Short mmCIF file of C-alpha atoms in Angstrom, two decimals:
data_model
loop_
_atom_site.label_atom_id
_atom_site.label_comp_id
_atom_site.label_asym_id
_atom_site.label_seq_id
_atom_site.Cartn_x
_atom_site.Cartn_y
_atom_site.Cartn_z
CA MET A 1 44.11 24.66 251.30
CA THR A 2 42.88 28.08 252.09
CA THR A 3 44.35 30.78 254.32
CA THR A 4 43.28 32.78 256.78
CA LEU A 5 43.34 36.19 256.06
CA GLU A 6 45.38 38.43 258.95
CA THR A 7 44.66 42.00 258.72
CA TRP A 8 48.44 43.69 257.91
CA GLY A 9 49.61 46.83 260.38
CA PRO A 10 52.08 49.52 260.71
CA VAL A 11 55.49 48.14 259.20
CA ASP A 12 57.27 46.40 262.33
CA PRO A 13 61.22 45.86 262.00
CA LEU A 14 61.14 43.12 263.94
CA GLU A 15 58.78 41.36 262.59
CA PRO A 16 59.71 37.98 261.15
CA ALA A 17 60.82 38.66 257.98
CA LEU A 18 57.82 38.92 254.32
CA SER A 19 57.08 34.96 253.77
CA VAL A 20 54.71 33.59 251.72
CA ARG A 21 52.74 32.48 253.74
CA ARG A 22 52.42 36.13 255.29
CA VAL A 23 52.15 36.92 251.40
CA LEU A 24 49.37 34.41 251.14
CA THR A 25 47.41 36.46 253.91
CA LEU A 26 47.11 39.32 251.23
CA GLU A 27 43.55 40.38 251.24
CA ARG A 28 44.04 40.82 247.57
CA VAL A 29 45.59 37.48 247.33
CA LEU A 30 42.71 35.99 249.07
CA ALA A 31 40.22 36.73 247.00
CA GLY A 32 42.25 34.36 244.14
CA GLU A 33 40.94 31.91 246.08
CA PRO A 34 44.62 30.70 246.53
CA GLU A 35 45.80 27.22 247.16
CA VAL A 36 49.07 25.65 248.54
CA VAL A 37 49.26 22.26 246.12
CA ALA A 38 52.75 22.03 246.55
CA GLY A 39 55.66 22.43 249.08
CA ALA A 40 53.56 23.70 252.07
CA ALA A 41 56.28 22.56 253.76
CA GLN A 42 58.29 26.33 252.58
CA LEU A 43 55.72 28.50 253.26
CA ASP A 44 57.48 30.08 255.94
CA ARG A 45 60.74 30.99 252.78
CA PRO A 46 61.73 35.31 252.96
CA VAL A 47 60.17 36.09 250.53
CA ARG A 48 62.80 39.59 248.29
CA TRP A 49 60.95 40.23 245.46
CA VAL A 50 57.24 39.82 243.19
CA HIS A 51 58.21 38.51 239.49
CA VAL A 52 55.24 38.29 236.78
CA ALA A 53 56.59 36.35 234.51
CA GLU A 54 55.32 34.38 231.16
CA ALA A 55 58.63 33.66 229.97
CA ALA A 56 59.73 29.94 229.61
CA ASP A 57 63.68 29.73 230.50
CA VAL A 58 62.13 32.46 234.31
CA GLY A 59 64.91 31.28 235.65
CA VAL A 60 67.97 32.76 234.39
CA MET A 61 66.21 35.87 235.48
CA LEU A 62 66.29 35.55 239.11
CA THR A 63 68.50 35.71 241.62
CA GLY A 64 67.06 34.25 244.61
CA GLY A 65 63.95 34.90 247.20
CA GLU A 66 61.47 36.41 244.08
CA MET A 67 58.16 34.66 244.05
CA VAL A 68 57.13 34.38 240.47
CA LEU A 69 52.68 34.83 239.31
CA THR A 70 52.47 32.97 236.26
CA THR A 71 49.12 31.64 233.96
CA GLY A 72 51.51 29.81 232.27
CA VAL A 73 50.44 30.56 228.84
CA LEU A 74 53.71 28.90 227.59
CA LEU A 75 53.81 26.07 229.48
CA ALA A 76 50.45 24.36 228.23
CA GLY A 77 50.67 21.32 226.46
CA ASP A 78 54.29 20.11 226.93
CA ASP A 79 54.86 18.37 229.83
CA ASN A 80 58.23 18.87 229.61
CA ALA A 81 58.39 22.52 229.32
CA GLN A 82 56.36 22.35 232.66
CA ALA A 83 58.21 20.13 234.65
CA GLU A 84 61.49 22.54 233.10
CA TYR A 85 60.15 25.25 233.85
CA ILE A 86 59.90 23.74 238.16
CA ARG A 87 63.26 22.85 237.61
CA SER A 88 65.10 26.28 236.93
CA LEU A 89 62.94 28.28 239.46
CA HIS A 90 64.20 25.27 242.19
CA ARG A 91 67.62 25.98 240.76
CA ALA A 92 67.31 29.85 241.19
CA GLU A 93 66.14 29.35 244.73
CA ALA A 94 63.12 31.21 243.70
CA ALA A 95 60.61 31.14 247.36
CA ALA A 96 57.81 30.44 245.16
CA VAL A 97 55.67 30.57 242.05
CA VAL A 98 52.12 30.92 241.43
CA LEU A 99 49.63 30.36 239.52
CA GLY A 100 46.84 31.57 237.99
CA LEU A 101 44.09 28.92 236.64
CA GLY A 102 42.15 30.09 233.60
CA ARG A 103 42.66 29.57 229.41
CA ALA A 104 46.19 27.53 229.96
CA PHE A 105 45.11 25.71 232.45
CA PRO A 106 41.72 25.51 233.59
CA THR A 107 42.97 22.62 236.64
CA THR A 108 46.49 22.32 238.79
CA PRO A 109 48.43 20.75 236.48
CA ASP A 110 49.96 17.45 237.80
CA VAL A 111 53.29 16.76 236.39
CA MET A 112 54.45 21.10 237.78
CA ARG A 113 52.53 19.29 240.94
CA ARG A 114 54.25 16.73 241.25
CA ALA A 115 57.93 18.53 240.15
CA ALA A 116 57.60 21.21 242.95
CA GLU A 117 56.41 18.65 245.70
CA ARG A 118 60.00 16.60 244.28
CA CYS A 119 62.07 20.21 244.63
CA GLY A 120 60.27 21.24 247.80
CA LEU A 121 58.77 24.47 245.98
CA PRO A 122 55.83 25.72 247.29
CA MET A 123 53.64 25.99 244.22
CA VAL A 124 50.49 28.37 245.16
CA VAL A 125 47.37 27.88 242.35
CA LEU A 126 44.67 30.62 242.19
CA HIS A 127 41.49 29.63 241.53
CA ARG A 128 39.41 32.91 240.46
CA PRO A 129 41.34 35.35 238.05
CA PHE A 130 43.78 37.62 240.17
CA PRO A 131 45.23 41.27 239.11
CA PHE A 132 48.99 40.52 239.43
CA ALA A 133 49.66 44.02 239.15
CA GLU A 134 47.69 45.15 242.61
CA LEU A 135 50.10 42.21 244.37
CA THR A 136 53.30 43.25 243.28
CA GLU A 137 52.32 47.15 244.13
CA GLU A 138 51.46 45.16 247.49
CA VAL A 139 54.87 43.34 248.17
CA GLN A 140 56.69 45.70 246.53
CA SER A 141 55.69 48.31 249.19
CA ARG A 142 55.86 46.59 251.63
CA LEU A 143 59.48 45.16 251.05
CA VAL A 144 60.45 49.58 250.50
CA ARG A 145 58.58 50.26 253.71
CA ARG A 146 60.60 47.55 255.55
CA LYS A 147 64.10 48.84 254.11
CA PHE A 148 63.36 52.39 254.80
CA ALA A 149 62.18 50.97 258.78
CA ALA A 150 64.95 48.89 259.36
CA VAL A 151 66.58 51.77 258.39
CA SER A 152 65.51 54.24 261.35
CA LEU A 153 65.30 52.06 264.05
CA SER A 154 69.35 51.59 263.10
CA GLU A 155 70.26 55.09 263.54
CA ALA A 156 67.75 55.39 266.14
CA VAL A 157 70.23 52.54 267.86
CA ARG A 158 72.97 54.57 266.43
CA THR A 159 71.27 57.59 267.94
CA ALA A 160 70.66 56.26 271.99
CA LEU A 161 73.79 54.17 272.18
CA THR A 162 75.98 57.18 271.27
CA GLY A 163 73.94 59.34 273.63
CA LEU A 164 74.39 56.82 276.45
CA ILE A 165 78.88 56.90 275.61
CA THR A 166 79.10 60.12 275.48
CA ALA A 167 76.86 60.84 279.58
CA GLY A 168 79.80 57.54 280.10
CA ALA A 169 77.71 54.76 280.26
CA PRO A 170 78.56 50.67 281.46
CA LEU A 171 79.16 48.63 279.00
CA GLN A 172 76.68 46.68 280.44
CA ARG A 173 73.68 49.28 279.82
CA LEU A 174 74.86 49.29 276.24
CA LEU A 175 74.17 46.01 276.25
CA ASP A 176 70.78 47.17 277.93
CA GLU A 177 69.95 49.53 275.10
CA ILE A 178 70.77 46.87 272.24
CA ALA A 179 68.93 43.67 273.68
CA HIS A 180 65.62 46.62 273.94
CA HIS A 181 65.94 47.60 270.30
CA THR A 182 66.38 44.03 269.02
CA GLY A 183 64.12 41.97 271.27
CA CYS A 184 66.45 39.18 271.71
CA PRO A 185 69.91 38.14 273.87
CA VAL A 186 72.33 40.22 273.03
CA VAL A 187 76.19 38.17 273.71
CA VAL A 188 79.34 39.51 273.79
CA THR A 189 82.82 37.14 272.86
CA ASN A 190 86.74 37.23 272.51
CA LEU A 191 88.22 35.84 269.71
CA ALA A 192 87.75 32.05 271.77
CA HIS A 193 84.63 32.42 271.69
CA ARG A 194 84.42 32.99 275.80
CA VAL A 195 81.49 35.10 277.04
CA LEU A 196 82.35 38.16 278.02
CA ALA A 197 79.06 39.96 278.49
CA THR A 198 75.10 39.31 278.20
CA ALA A 199 71.64 41.14 278.05
CA GLY A 200 68.24 40.77 277.59
CA GLU A 201 65.34 39.01 279.35
CA ARG A 202 67.42 36.52 282.39
CA SER A 203 65.80 33.34 280.72
CA ALA A 204 66.10 33.63 276.90
CA VAL A 205 69.78 34.49 277.77
CA ASP A 206 70.10 31.55 280.10
CA ASP A 207 68.95 29.47 277.19
CA VAL A 208 70.95 30.55 275.40
CA LEU A 209 74.35 29.56 277.69
CA ARG A 210 72.88 26.81 278.56
CA ASP A 211 73.91 25.42 274.91
CA TRP A 212 76.88 27.64 274.16
CA GLU A 213 78.97 25.06 273.96
CA ARG A 214 77.24 23.94 270.80
CA ILE A 215 76.37 27.80 269.67
CA ALA A 216 80.37 28.36 269.36
CA ARG A 217 81.37 25.83 267.70
CA GLN A 218 79.39 26.62 265.30
CA ALA A 219 80.35 29.95 265.14
CA GLY A 220 82.40 30.21 262.40
CA GLY A 221 79.13 27.98 260.08
CA SER A 222 76.45 30.62 258.40
CA GLU A 223 74.23 32.94 260.03
CA GLY A 224 70.66 32.16 260.52
CA ASP A 225 67.36 31.25 262.64
CA GLY A 226 68.09 34.87 263.79
CA TRP A 227 71.81 34.49 265.30
CA ILE A 228 73.54 37.35 263.01
CA ARG A 229 76.84 38.42 263.72
CA ALA A 230 79.51 41.24 263.80
CA GLU A 231 83.13 41.10 264.39
CA LEU A 232 84.50 43.70 266.77
CA GLY A 233 88.49 45.09 266.47
CA GLY A 234 90.01 48.40 264.58
CA ARG A 235 93.22 49.11 263.87
CA GLY A 236 92.96 45.88 261.63
CA GLU A 237 92.93 43.86 265.48
CA ARG A 238 89.93 41.50 265.49
CA TRP A 239 89.73 40.89 269.89
CA GLY A 240 85.50 39.77 269.64
CA GLN A 241 82.49 39.50 268.27
CA ILE A 242 78.69 40.51 269.54
CA MET A 243 76.05 38.39 268.53
CA LEU A 244 71.73 38.84 268.12
CA CYS A 245 70.97 35.04 269.11
CA GLY A 246 67.61 34.85 267.79
CA TYR A 247 66.56 38.13 266.23
CA ARG A 248 62.82 37.89 264.68
CA GLY A 249 63.23 40.19 262.00
CA ASP A 250 64.89 39.68 258.86
CA THR A 251 68.21 39.08 258.08
CA ALA A 252 69.49 42.14 256.23
CA GLY A 253 67.60 44.77 259.25
CA GLY A 254 69.25 41.90 262.00
CA LYS A 255 72.83 42.43 260.06
CA LEU A 256 72.66 46.41 260.19
CA LEU A 257 71.38 46.70 264.29
CA ALA A 258 74.00 43.82 265.35
CA ASP A 259 76.96 46.45 262.86
CA ARG A 260 75.67 49.44 264.97
CA ALA A 261 76.04 47.91 268.53
CA ALA A 262 79.54 46.68 267.52
CA GLU A 263 80.38 49.60 265.95
CA ALA A 264 79.22 51.40 269.18
CA LEU A 265 81.24 48.90 271.47
CA VAL A 266 84.43 49.71 269.95
CA LEU A 267 83.59 53.40 270.93
CA HIS A 268 82.89 52.86 274.02
CA ARG A 269 86.17 50.71 274.08
CA MET A 270 88.58 53.63 272.82
CA LEU A 271 86.67 56.58 274.88
CA GLY A 272 86.59 54.79 278.03
CA GLY A 273 89.90 53.07 277.17
CA THR A 274 89.43 50.14 278.70
CA ALA A 275 90.90 47.05 277.24
CA ALA A 276 89.06 43.97 276.22
CA HIS A 277 90.46 41.89 278.96
CA SER A 278 89.36 44.28 281.47
CA TRP A 279 85.64 43.60 280.05
CA GLU A 280 86.84 39.60 280.88
CA GLU A 281 87.80 40.78 284.65
CA GLN A 282 84.15 42.76 284.80
CA SER A 283 82.36 39.21 283.47
CA ALA A 284 84.34 36.99 286.37
CA GLN A 285 83.33 39.77 288.69
CA SER A 286 79.50 39.71 288.05
CA LEU A 287 79.84 36.10 287.82
CA LEU A 288 82.00 35.41 291.45
CA THR A 289 79.85 38.72 292.99
CA ASP A 290 76.74 36.62 292.40
CA LEU A 291 78.33 33.57 293.50
CA LEU A 292 79.31 35.38 296.82
CA SER A 293 75.50 36.91 297.38
CA GLY A 294 73.60 33.97 297.09
CA VAL A 295 70.78 36.16 295.43
CA VAL A 296 70.64 33.95 292.38
CA PRO A 297 71.03 29.86 293.30
CA ALA A 298 74.07 28.41 292.05
CA ARG A 299 72.37 26.06 289.40
CA GLN A 300 70.94 29.39 287.18
CA LEU A 301 74.33 30.13 287.18
CA LEU A 302 76.22 27.40 286.15
CA PRO A 303 75.89 28.22 282.02
CA ARG A 304 77.38 31.50 282.96
CA ALA A 305 80.09 30.17 284.71
CA ARG A 306 80.35 27.42 281.54
CA ALA A 307 80.34 29.96 278.66
CA ALA A 308 82.65 32.20 280.59
CA GLY A 309 85.33 28.94 279.75
CA LEU A 310 85.09 27.83 283.24
CA PRO A 311 85.45 24.31 283.12
CA VAL A 312 82.71 23.10 285.08
CA ASN A 313 82.02 18.21 284.15
CA ARG A 314 83.45 16.42 286.83
CA ARG A 315 85.40 19.36 288.40
CA THR A 316 87.04 19.88 292.31
CA PHE A 317 86.76 23.57 293.17
CA VAL A 318 89.31 25.14 295.02
CA PRO A 319 87.51 28.55 296.70
CA LEU A 320 90.19 31.39 297.27
CA VAL A 321 90.67 34.65 298.73
CA VAL A 322 93.63 37.00 298.45
CA PRO A 323 93.66 39.98 300.86
CA ASP A 324 95.15 42.66 298.63
CA GLY A 325 95.24 40.96 295.91
CA ASP A 326 95.77 42.02 292.30
CA PRO A 327 93.85 40.36 289.46
CA ALA A 328 95.75 40.72 286.55
CA GLN A 329 98.91 38.97 288.44
CA LEU A 330 96.84 36.20 289.89
CA GLU A 331 95.20 35.77 286.24
CA ARG A 332 99.37 35.78 284.88
CA MET A 333 99.98 32.83 288.02
CA LEU A 334 96.76 30.99 286.38
CA ARG A 335 98.08 30.91 283.03
CA LEU A 336 101.90 30.91 283.88
CA LEU A 337 100.74 27.41 286.60
CA GLY A 338 98.43 25.62 283.84
CA LEU A 339 95.77 26.44 286.17
CA SER A 340 92.03 26.95 285.75
CA GLY A 341 89.81 29.65 286.82
CA LEU A 342 88.26 33.07 287.27
CA VAL A 343 89.93 35.76 288.74
CA ALA A 344 87.84 38.65 290.02
CA GLU A 345 87.97 42.09 293.13
CA CYS A 346 84.97 41.33 295.25
CA THR A 347 85.08 43.77 298.66
CA HIS A 348 87.58 46.32 300.09
CA GLY A 349 90.05 45.13 297.68
CA ALA A 350 90.68 41.98 298.13
CA THR A 351 90.26 38.73 295.00
CA ALA A 352 88.72 36.08 294.84
CA VAL A 353 89.52 33.55 292.94
CA LEU A 354 88.40 29.42 292.24
CA LEU A 355 90.36 27.43 290.65
CA SER A 356 88.69 24.73 288.78
CA LEU A 357 90.81 21.24 288.80
CA ALA A 358 90.13 17.56 287.77
CA ARG A 359 89.50 15.24 289.72
CA ASP A 360 92.81 13.59 289.39
CA GLN A 361 94.69 16.68 291.10
CA ASP A 362 95.77 17.79 294.43
CA ALA A 363 93.65 20.37 295.33
CA ALA A 364 95.56 21.39 298.60
CA ALA A 365 98.87 21.21 296.94
CA LEU A 366 98.08 23.37 294.35
CA ALA A 367 96.63 25.63 296.44
CA ALA A 368 99.80 25.67 298.26
CA HIS A 369 101.85 26.00 295.62
CA PHE A 370 99.95 28.71 294.03
CA ALA A 371 100.07 30.70 297.15
CA ALA A 372 103.85 29.58 297.64
CA ARG A 373 104.09 30.91 293.94
CA LEU A 374 102.80 34.73 294.93
CA ARG A 375 104.71 34.92 298.06
CA THR A 376 107.87 34.68 295.95
CA GLU A 377 106.62 37.11 293.59
CA SER A 378 104.91 39.41 295.75
CA GLY A 379 108.70 39.43 298.03
CA GLU A 380 105.78 40.14 301.36
CA ARG A 381 106.57 36.68 303.11
CA HIS A 382 103.27 37.42 305.25
CA THR A 383 101.52 37.58 302.34
CA VAL A 384 98.42 34.82 302.72
CA VAL A 385 96.02 32.93 300.74
CA ALA A 386 92.36 32.13 302.17
CA ALA A 387 91.46 29.01 300.86
CA ALA A 388 87.26 26.94 301.79
CA ASP A 389 87.95 23.14 301.05
CA PRO A 390 88.14 21.93 298.28
CA ARG A 391 84.29 21.64 296.72
CA THR A 392 82.84 18.61 294.28
CA ALA A 393 79.37 19.99 294.14
CA TRP A 394 79.02 23.17 292.01
CA ASP A 395 75.74 23.81 294.57
CA ASP A 396 78.87 23.89 297.68
CA VAL A 397 80.97 26.69 295.66
CA PRO A 398 78.82 29.68 296.85
CA ALA A 399 79.43 29.29 301.06
CA GLY A 400 83.09 27.80 299.83
CA LEU A 401 83.93 31.53 298.33
CA ARG A 402 81.71 32.74 301.35
CA GLU A 403 84.40 30.74 303.88
CA ALA A 404 87.37 31.57 301.60
CA GLN A 405 86.24 35.29 302.20
CA HIS A 406 85.06 34.78 306.11
CA VAL A 407 88.90 33.50 306.26
CA ALA A 408 90.38 36.38 304.47
CA ASP A 409 88.47 39.25 306.92
CA ALA A 410 89.91 37.12 309.51
CA VAL A 411 93.21 37.24 308.84
CA ALA A 412 93.22 41.11 306.15
CA ASP A 413 94.55 42.81 309.96
CA SER A 414 96.72 40.59 311.16
CA ALA A 415 98.80 39.14 308.65
CA ALA A 416 101.96 40.83 309.69
CA ALA A 417 101.26 40.29 312.78
CA LEU A 418 101.34 36.47 312.86
CA ASP A 419 103.05 33.66 311.41
CA LEU A 420 100.55 32.30 309.12
CA PRO A 421 100.99 29.16 306.66
CA ALA A 422 100.53 30.95 302.71
CA VAL A 423 97.24 29.22 302.87
CA VAL A 424 95.06 30.22 305.57
CA ARG A 425 91.85 27.70 306.42
CA LEU A 426 88.96 28.40 308.38
CA LYS A 427 91.05 26.08 311.21
CA ASP A 428 93.61 28.34 311.25
CA VAL A 429 91.89 32.02 312.28
CA HIS A 430 90.49 30.11 315.34
CA LEU A 431 89.06 32.24 317.81
CA ARG A 432 88.89 35.74 315.43
CA GLY A 433 87.46 34.42 313.13
CA LEU A 434 84.50 33.16 315.31
CA VAL A 435 85.25 36.83 316.60
CA ARG A 436 84.43 38.14 312.65
CA LEU A 437 81.29 36.22 312.54
CA LEU A 438 79.41 37.71 315.85
CA ARG A 439 80.93 40.94 315.08
CA ASP A 440 77.01 42.38 313.85
CA ASP A 441 75.87 40.90 317.19
CA PRO A 442 74.31 44.16 319.60
CA HIS A 443 76.31 41.87 322.67
CA VAL A 444 79.19 41.67 320.87
CA GLN A 445 79.35 45.31 320.63
CA SER A 446 78.38 45.94 323.54
CA PHE A 447 81.09 44.02 325.69
CA ALA A 448 83.85 44.93 323.53
CA GLU A 449 83.00 48.89 324.40
CA ARG A 450 82.33 47.90 327.59
CA GLU A 451 86.12 46.43 328.39
CA LEU A 452 87.97 48.63 325.69
CA ASP A 453 86.06 51.51 327.07
CA GLY A 454 89.12 53.31 329.74
CA LEU A 455 91.09 52.29 325.90
CA LEU A 456 88.93 54.31 323.46
CA CYS A 457 88.25 57.48 325.60
CA ALA A 458 92.26 57.31 326.74
CA THR A 459 94.20 60.75 324.59
CA ALA A 460 96.73 58.35 322.86
CA ALA A 461 94.68 54.92 322.55
CA ASP A 462 95.69 54.29 318.92
CA ASP A 463 99.22 53.70 320.19
CA LEU A 464 98.75 52.06 323.39
CA LEU A 465 95.97 49.68 321.91
CA ALA A 466 98.52 48.79 319.09
CA VAL A 467 100.83 48.24 322.24
CA LEU A 468 98.01 46.12 323.40
CA ARG A 469 97.34 44.10 319.91
CA THR A 470 100.65 43.44 319.20
CA TYR A 471 101.37 41.75 323.16
CA LEU A 472 97.85 39.57 323.23
CA ALA A 473 98.87 38.92 319.26
CA THR A 474 102.18 37.61 320.50
CA GLY A 475 100.79 34.99 323.23
CA ARG A 476 101.67 38.49 325.95
CA ASN A 477 105.39 37.41 325.06
CA LYS A 478 107.62 41.30 326.38
CA SER A 479 110.70 40.48 324.39
CA ARG A 480 108.84 40.04 321.36
CA THR A 481 106.76 42.90 321.54
CA ALA A 482 109.05 45.67 322.78
CA GLN A 483 110.93 44.48 319.84
CA LEU A 484 108.53 45.38 317.23
CA HIS A 485 107.60 48.84 318.81
CA HIS A 486 111.28 49.23 319.14
CA VAL A 487 111.06 50.23 322.48
CA SER A 488 113.00 49.78 325.16
CA ARG A 489 111.69 47.02 327.97
CA PRO A 490 111.22 49.85 330.79
CA ALA A 491 109.46 51.01 327.83
CA LEU A 492 106.97 48.93 326.66
CA TYR A 493 106.19 48.21 330.45
CA ARG A 494 104.84 51.38 331.49
CA ARG A 495 103.12 51.22 328.30
CA LEU A 496 101.93 48.04 330.02
CA GLU A 497 100.50 49.59 332.99
CA ALA A 498 98.98 52.15 331.94
CA ILE A 499 96.60 50.04 329.67
CA GLU A 500 96.08 47.91 333.08
CA ALA A 501 95.54 51.33 334.79
CA ARG A 502 93.39 52.38 332.36
CA LEU A 503 91.09 49.25 331.52
CA GLY A 504 91.15 47.85 335.32
CA VAL A 505 93.02 44.50 334.67
CA ASP A 506 95.24 42.53 334.85
CA LEU A 507 96.95 41.36 332.06
CA ASP A 508 99.00 38.83 333.94
CA ASP A 509 95.28 36.98 334.85
CA PHE A 510 95.17 34.70 331.70
CA GLU A 511 91.04 34.46 332.26
CA GLN A 512 91.59 39.22 332.67
CA ALA A 513 93.85 39.08 329.14
CA ALA A 514 91.67 36.87 327.56
CA SER A 515 88.46 38.25 327.98
CA VAL A 516 90.44 41.86 327.00
CA HIS A 517 91.81 39.48 323.86
CA ILE A 518 88.32 38.58 322.80
CA ALA A 519 87.37 42.81 323.52
CA LEU A 520 90.20 44.10 321.62
CA LEU A 521 89.34 40.80 318.21
CA ALA A 522 85.71 42.20 318.20
CA HIS A 523 86.46 46.00 318.55
CA ASP A 524 89.14 45.25 315.38
CA ALA A 525 86.24 43.46 313.67
CA GLN A 526 83.89 45.97 313.76
CA GLN A 527 86.06 48.48 312.88
CA GLY A 528 87.12 46.75 309.88
#
């Protein structure tokens, strides 16, 4: 088999390692009319060095990865020596053997060919005389230049990452830079192989995460096929690893880049005072934010969820949102209760929690237990957990999270004034929930301004609005309203009369009171 000429340009450290196949495309080699007579399936073996040797026991001189060039002058006429020669190269893990045909072997020696085929050792014969020294010089020069190119790239990466760290760039910006230089997906994990962050072309990253369970199981094995790892840690403590997934260049260069990336991530953590667990929080926040926004289809986010450690197969998902929730406290509660889930801050100080339960677990009971435990730990009897109905399909999770967020928004301003259950659902927010949904409608905004105009323009608007809000929220209970505002009944009556006068309404009339109540809910929703 004669190979096709391929032009070699400047050295690119991201090109695949120099292989037997690539060496055979050299113009000097092609001039010798090379023919692969054995081991054709192994031509992609990397070539670490080129060695010219006529010694029959050449195997003892090799360390692996060499392409051995020979004329076989010491092997002619001795079938046993020829077979042993090939076996010794195989034991030494040589990359290939190139035999120049001539006086010793005018044609391909069948004994050597069969032995090479059995061993899976690439064997190439040259049909024309060939200056071995020129090939040696060419390949060695190429290998040396490649090594320097890898070192140069490594230093360029170090400089770029150091500059980003100095400028206060976030973790994701560093990872994007690493992915740009390595040309492959980059994954950062904790010691349990839970994915904390990723970078690279989105489709390539998704392909990696889709198969992450298998990759994680093999994470402790040897590196190969471009999967290159570097440990993250310092001061005698390991806390994670960075992995280059499918790096196209040679392993040594990839390892150098991975080490540079690891150094930068450790430095980023140290200088920023960032704890390793906060990277897990950022990962969960990114995933839940994408689920909430709906910009990325839920099905495309499934590999990320699985790689982040969330059980997703045959599970029931319970979306929760805790107004003013502390992510660290909620994460701790999940561990104490033995529940699987993701926790992350969302909008306006609220914290989202996505529980993943086994199908035979009672979702309502566990959500209630979670909320009751939160009330106990916080010491606030008005602490609530906004919940959506359980979802058994992953595609329904985004809608569930938005529903829980909507419920949380609806109760955020009234949790202290209303007797709400520990777990609040859509059915519990009634009119307040509907107004929240419609708060951005221009007609609703105009209605609220028109109904409340007399109070919004008043000098004592804040005080009167607060009294009106409590009075309506307590079902127009004057005793309760006076008690909550720490005023006497006569003082409350005077304030209610002032409110009625400014608004031109009779609050004892149900329809008028209801209209004012809706307007006030809309006003509060817009302000929120």
